[in-house]
mmCIF file of C-alpha atoms in Angstrom:
data_model
loop_
_atom_site.group_PDB
_atom_site.id
_atom_site.type_symbol
_atom_site.label_atom_id
_atom_site.label_comp_id
_atom_site.label_asym_id
_atom_site.label_seq_id
_atom_site.Cartn_x
_atom_site.Cartn_y
_atom_site.Cartn_z
ATOM 1 C CA UNK P 194 -12.736 13.929 14.193
ATOM 2 C CA UNK P 195 -13.275 16.586 11.514
ATOM 3 C CA UNK P 196 -11.308 16.896 8.267
ATOM 4 C CA UNK P 197 -11.266 20.047 6.133
ATOM 5 C CA UNK P 198 -9.237 20.789 3.014
ATOM 6 C CA UNK P 199 -8.633 24.537 3.037
ATOM 7 C CA UNK P 200 -8.258 26.642 -0.089
ATOM 8 C CA UNK P 201 -4.562 27.172 0.622
ATOM 9 C CA UNK P 202 -3.832 23.454 0.327
ATOM 10 C CA UNK P 203 -3.717 22.784 4.073
ATOM 11 C CA UNK P 204 -5.620 19.811 5.483
ATOM 12 C CA UNK P 205 -7.025 20.912 8.842
ATOM 13 C CA UNK P 206 -7.799 17.988 11.137
ATOM 14 C CA UNK P 207 -9.718 18.672 14.363
ATOM 15 C CA UNK P 208 -9.727 16.034 17.094
ATOM 16 C CA UNK P 209 -13.326 16.952 17.967
ATOM 17 C CA UNK P 210 -13.743 14.135 20.499
ATOM 18 C CA UNK P 211 -15.462 15.761 23.433
ATOM 19 C CA UNK P 212 -14.392 18.367 25.953
ATOM 20 C CA UNK P 213 -10.833 17.088 26.559
ATOM 21 C CA UNK P 214 -10.311 15.155 23.301
ATOM 22 C CA UNK P 215 -9.365 11.777 24.823
ATOM 23 C CA UNK P 216 -7.395 9.542 22.470
ATOM 24 C CA UNK P 217 -9.370 6.387 21.758
ATOM 25 C CA UNK P 218 -8.819 3.523 19.321
ATOM 26 C CA UNK P 219 -11.480 4.929 16.998
ATOM 27 C CA UNK P 220 -10.017 8.436 17.072
ATOM 28 C CA UNK P 221 -6.468 7.182 16.496
ATOM 29 C CA UNK P 222 -7.542 5.081 13.521
ATOM 30 C CA UNK P 223 -9.583 7.975 12.106
ATOM 31 C CA UNK P 224 -6.576 10.293 12.370
ATOM 32 C CA UNK P 225 -4.386 7.786 10.542
ATOM 33 C CA UNK P 226 -6.968 7.627 7.744
ATOM 34 C CA UNK P 227 -7.107 11.434 7.624
ATOM 35 C CA UNK P 228 -3.321 11.689 7.320
ATOM 36 C CA UNK P 229 -3.382 9.180 4.478
ATOM 37 C CA UNK P 230 -6.085 11.207 2.770
ATOM 38 C CA UNK P 231 -4.034 14.384 3.162
ATOM 39 C CA UNK P 232 -1.093 12.783 1.376
ATOM 40 C CA UNK P 233 -3.133 12.620 -1.824
ATOM 41 C CA UNK P 234 -4.813 16.026 -1.760
ATOM 42 C CA UNK P 235 -2.983 18.482 0.515
ATOM 43 C CA UNK P 236 0.377 20.216 0.747
ATOM 44 C CA UNK P 237 0.582 20.306 4.550
ATOM 45 C CA UNK P 238 -1.423 19.312 7.615
ATOM 46 C CA UNK P 239 -2.603 21.114 10.756
ATOM 47 C CA UNK P 240 -3.987 19.123 13.689
ATOM 48 C CA UNK P 241 -5.883 21.042 16.356
ATOM 49 C CA UNK P 242 -7.915 20.351 19.485
ATOM 50 C CA UNK P 243 -10.319 22.595 21.395
ATOM 51 C CA UNK P 244 -9.844 26.075 22.850
ATOM 52 C CA UNK P 245 -8.191 25.512 26.215
ATOM 53 C CA UNK P 246 -7.012 21.969 25.554
ATOM 54 C CA UNK P 247 -5.379 19.956 22.799
ATOM 55 C CA UNK P 248 -5.796 16.518 24.364
ATOM 56 C CA UNK P 249 -5.770 15.039 27.850
ATOM 57 C CA UNK P 250 -4.266 11.819 26.491
ATOM 58 C CA UNK P 251 -5.604 8.285 26.426
ATOM 59 C CA UNK P 252 -9.199 7.771 27.538
ATOM 60 C CA UNK P 253 -9.064 6.589 31.159
ATOM 61 C CA UNK P 254 -12.653 5.331 30.899
ATOM 62 C CA UNK P 255 -11.393 2.745 28.422
ATOM 63 C CA UNK P 256 -8.565 1.767 30.782
ATOM 64 C CA UNK P 257 -11.188 1.120 33.463
ATOM 65 C CA UNK P 258 -12.827 -1.465 31.179
ATOM 66 C CA UNK P 259 -9.834 -3.789 31.475
ATOM 67 C CA UNK P 260 -6.369 -4.182 30.029
ATOM 68 C CA UNK P 261 -7.410 -6.124 26.922
ATOM 69 C CA UNK P 262 -9.511 -3.209 25.711
ATOM 70 C CA UNK P 263 -7.009 -0.670 26.992
ATOM 71 C CA UNK P 264 -4.109 -2.326 25.182
ATOM 72 C CA UNK P 265 -5.991 -2.101 21.879
ATOM 73 C CA UNK P 266 -6.362 1.634 22.477
ATOM 74 C CA UNK P 267 -2.706 2.031 23.445
ATOM 75 C CA UNK P 268 -1.480 0.174 20.362
ATOM 76 C CA UNK P 269 -3.695 2.303 18.112
ATOM 77 C CA UNK P 270 -2.265 5.422 19.750
ATOM 78 C CA UNK P 271 1.300 4.191 19.244
ATOM 79 C CA UNK P 272 0.530 3.493 15.574
ATOM 80 C CA UNK P 273 -0.817 7.026 15.249
ATOM 81 C CA UNK P 274 2.328 8.513 16.773
ATOM 82 C CA UNK P 275 4.514 6.518 14.379
ATOM 83 C CA UNK P 276 2.334 7.522 11.431
ATOM 84 C CA UNK P 277 2.602 11.186 12.407
ATOM 85 C CA UNK P 278 6.364 10.973 12.872
ATOM 86 C CA UNK P 279 6.922 9.495 9.410
ATOM 87 C CA UNK P 280 4.216 11.503 7.622
ATOM 88 C CA UNK P 281 5.935 12.846 4.470
ATOM 89 C CA UNK P 282 4.255 16.273 4.476
ATOM 90 C CA UNK P 283 4.759 19.197 6.845
ATOM 91 C CA UNK P 284 2.720 18.458 9.969
ATOM 92 C CA UNK P 285 1.911 21.330 12.328
ATOM 93 C CA UNK P 286 0.008 21.086 15.605
ATOM 94 C CA UNK P 287 -2.083 23.897 17.058
ATOM 95 C CA UNK P 288 -2.137 23.391 20.824
ATOM 96 C CA UNK P 289 -4.698 25.845 22.184
ATOM 97 C CA UNK P 290 -4.172 24.956 25.835
ATOM 98 C CA UNK P 291 -3.347 21.912 27.950
ATOM 99 C CA UNK P 292 -1.681 18.786 26.553
ATOM 100 C CA UNK P 293 -1.292 15.730 28.745
ATOM 101 C CA UNK P 294 0.274 12.318 28.137
ATOM 102 C CA UNK P 295 -0.506 11.094 24.625
ATOM 103 C CA UNK P 296 -1.460 14.666 23.767
ATOM 104 C CA UNK P 297 2.166 15.675 24.357
ATOM 105 C CA UNK P 298 3.463 12.685 22.402
ATOM 106 C CA UNK P 299 1.376 13.811 19.428
ATOM 107 C CA UNK P 300 3.085 17.190 19.699
ATOM 108 C CA UNK P 301 6.479 15.507 19.745
ATOM 109 C CA UNK P 302 5.616 13.444 16.660
ATOM 110 C CA UNK P 303 4.823 16.539 14.585
ATOM 111 C CA UNK P 304 7.163 18.808 12.613
ATOM 112 C CA UNK P 305 6.202 22.085 14.270
ATOM 113 C CA UNK P 306 4.219 22.856 17.410
ATOM 114 C CA UNK P 307 2.462 26.114 18.275
ATOM 115 C CA UNK P 308 1.075 26.582 21.765
ATOM 116 C CA UNK P 309 -1.265 29.041 23.424
ATOM 117 C CA UNK P 310 0.150 31.477 25.936
ATOM 118 C CA UNK P 311 -1.573 31.357 29.292
ATOM 119 C CA UNK P 312 -2.148 29.278 32.396
ATOM 120 C CA UNK P 313 -1.842 25.898 30.693
ATOM 121 C CA UNK P 314 0.175 22.768 31.429
ATOM 122 C CA UNK P 315 2.026 20.328 29.190
ATOM 123 C CA UNK P 316 2.849 17.170 31.053
ATOM 124 C CA UNK P 317 3.915 13.528 30.748
ATOM 125 C CA UNK P 318 2.188 11.990 33.815
ATOM 126 C CA UNK P 319 3.176 8.351 33.244
ATOM 127 C CA UNK P 320 5.234 7.973 36.429
ATOM 128 C CA UNK P 321 2.659 9.860 38.461
ATOM 129 C CA UNK P 322 -0.184 7.583 37.342
ATOM 130 C CA UNK P 323 1.806 4.345 37.462
ATOM 131 C CA UNK P 324 2.324 3.709 33.746
ATOM 132 C CA UNK P 325 5.510 2.639 31.976
ATOM 133 C CA UNK P 326 6.815 4.210 28.801
ATOM 134 C CA UNK P 327 6.343 2.131 25.672
ATOM 135 C CA UNK P 328 9.430 2.105 23.396
ATOM 136 C CA UNK P 329 7.940 4.504 20.835
ATOM 137 C CA UNK P 330 7.079 7.000 23.568
ATOM 138 C CA UNK P 331 10.602 6.776 24.968
ATOM 139 C CA UNK P 332 12.003 7.471 21.494
ATOM 140 C CA UNK P 333 9.801 10.518 20.968
ATOM 141 C CA UNK P 334 10.474 11.933 24.420
ATOM 142 C CA UNK P 335 14.251 11.489 24.356
ATOM 143 C CA UNK P 336 14.569 12.686 20.763
ATOM 144 C CA UNK P 337 12.740 15.972 21.185
ATOM 145 C CA UNK P 338 12.899 17.058 24.810
ATOM 146 C CA UNK P 339 16.053 18.884 25.908
ATOM 147 C CA UNK P 340 18.318 16.254 27.560
ATOM 148 C CA UNK P 341 18.740 18.541 30.580
ATOM 149 C CA UNK P 342 15.026 18.046 31.267
ATOM 150 C CA UNK P 343 14.781 14.285 30.683
ATOM 151 C CA UNK P 344 14.646 13.488 34.384
ATOM 152 C CA UNK P 345 12.092 16.140 35.307
ATOM 153 C CA UNK P 346 9.889 15.966 32.208
ATOM 154 C CA UNK P 347 9.961 12.237 31.504
ATOM 155 C CA UNK P 348 10.714 10.493 34.790
ATOM 156 C CA UNK P 349 9.388 12.932 37.388
ATOM 157 C CA UNK P 350 6.098 13.930 35.669
ATOM 158 C CA UNK P 351 6.775 17.654 35.898
ATOM 159 C CA UNK P 352 4.245 19.902 34.191
ATOM 160 C CA UNK P 353 5.450 22.874 32.145
ATOM 161 C CA UNK P 354 3.776 26.138 31.245
ATOM 162 C CA UNK P 355 3.711 26.841 27.486
ATOM 163 C CA UNK P 356 6.619 29.300 27.492
ATOM 164 C CA UNK P 357 8.889 26.852 29.323
ATOM 165 C CA UNK P 358 7.614 23.972 27.196
ATOM 166 C CA UNK P 359 8.813 25.893 24.142
ATOM 167 C CA UNK P 360 12.267 26.250 25.675
ATOM 168 C CA UNK P 361 12.665 22.519 26.328
ATOM 169 C CA UNK P 362 11.281 21.195 23.026
ATOM 170 C CA UNK P 363 7.658 20.277 23.731
ATOM 171 C CA UNK P 364 6.602 23.312 21.664
ATOM 172 C CA UNK P 365 8.363 25.448 19.062
ATOM 173 C CA UNK P 366 6.648 28.752 19.767
ATOM 174 C CA UNK P 367 3.758 30.290 21.676
ATOM 175 C CA UNK P 368 1.265 32.949 20.623
ATOM 176 C CA UNK P 369 -1.888 34.450 22.092
ATOM 177 C CA UNK P 370 -4.558 31.787 22.477
ATOM 178 C CA UNK P 371 -6.917 33.285 19.912
ATOM 179 C CA UNK P 372 -4.132 33.323 17.295
ATOM 180 C CA UNK P 373 -2.941 29.716 17.600
ATOM 181 C CA UNK P 374 -5.018 28.294 14.732
ATOM 182 C CA UNK P 375 -4.231 31.216 12.450
ATOM 183 C CA UNK P 376 -0.499 30.924 13.163
ATOM 184 C CA UNK P 377 -0.526 27.148 12.697
ATOM 185 C CA UNK P 378 -2.171 27.451 9.296
ATOM 186 C CA UNK P 379 0.261 30.213 8.354
ATOM 187 C CA UNK P 380 3.193 27.976 9.311
ATOM 188 C CA UNK P 381 1.728 25.034 7.417
ATOM 189 C CA UNK P 382 1.373 27.171 4.283
ATOM 190 C CA UNK P 383 4.964 28.326 4.693
ATOM 191 C CA UNK P 384 6.287 24.783 5.042
ATOM 192 C CA UNK P 385 3.985 23.485 2.326
ATOM 193 C CA UNK P 386 5.601 25.922 -0.120
ATOM 194 C CA UNK P 387 8.918 24.075 0.198
ATOM 195 C CA UNK P 388 9.697 21.497 -2.529
ATOM 196 C CA UNK P 389 7.516 18.547 -1.491
ATOM 197 C CA UNK P 390 9.758 15.739 -2.725
ATOM 198 C CA UNK P 391 12.837 17.188 -1.051
ATOM 199 C CA UNK P 392 10.954 17.871 2.177
ATOM 200 C CA UNK P 393 9.859 14.246 2.310
ATOM 201 C CA UNK P 394 13.318 12.912 1.483
ATOM 202 C CA UNK P 395 15.128 15.059 4.034
ATOM 203 C CA UNK P 396 12.539 14.496 6.752
ATOM 204 C CA UNK P 397 12.602 10.728 6.439
ATOM 205 C CA UNK P 398 16.392 10.724 6.113
ATOM 206 C CA UNK P 399 16.881 12.781 9.274
ATOM 207 C CA UNK P 400 14.414 10.576 11.188
ATOM 208 C CA UNK P 401 15.526 7.264 9.677
ATOM 209 C CA UNK P 402 17.232 5.891 12.789
ATOM 210 C CA UNK P 403 14.239 6.633 14.998
ATOM 211 C CA UNK P 404 11.769 5.291 12.429
ATOM 212 C CA UNK P 405 13.749 2.051 12.152
ATOM 213 C CA UNK P 406 13.842 1.701 15.922
ATOM 214 C CA UNK P 407 10.100 2.352 16.136
ATOM 215 C CA UNK P 408 9.389 -0.387 13.596
ATOM 216 C CA UNK P 409 11.561 -2.827 15.551
ATOM 217 C CA UNK P 410 9.998 -2.091 18.939
ATOM 218 C CA UNK P 411 6.278 -1.701 18.250
ATOM 219 C CA UNK P 412 3.961 -2.241 21.185
ATOM 220 C CA UNK P 413 5.077 -2.471 24.785
#
């Protein structure tokens, strides 16, 4: 993970965890620490991945090591998603390509999501790969994805191209791939210019029911 505080007051956090940015326990915990750091020195946050892919989700190599180790990774990822969802500052994600599984849930936990136009897929593969939805993931999916697509997107593991993903709530907008980071920072600056205290109050107020439910149903 890489953390940069830009001159415009935006904390830019890059996953920087290999070619497909798998979510591991270490990465999840590092991202939580970075978000906490941003609270004290930034006005807004941008999280980005690599050109061509934001994240392919949880690290399947860790899953292969056994469920005890895998569960530690899953719980760290769930904590990250909750932390992102209740982060008091504007949180924008720059998705420069594919987003799979936990990568999509990170998008859903943010405030604004910008995706790259092109031959990319955003997908929740849990049913396809034989995994159940943890409560926090169910909350994020049902809260942000268009209800008309709950069956296809959540239950049936359908993949969506970026333009369609924007229509159903996985993304907010799409731009040319080479402009995703620039647009994400621009949006973060725009949101960061809003009154910080009121942004925090209204964000947490609007998400209060979901945040309470997340705190009551942590884990599996």
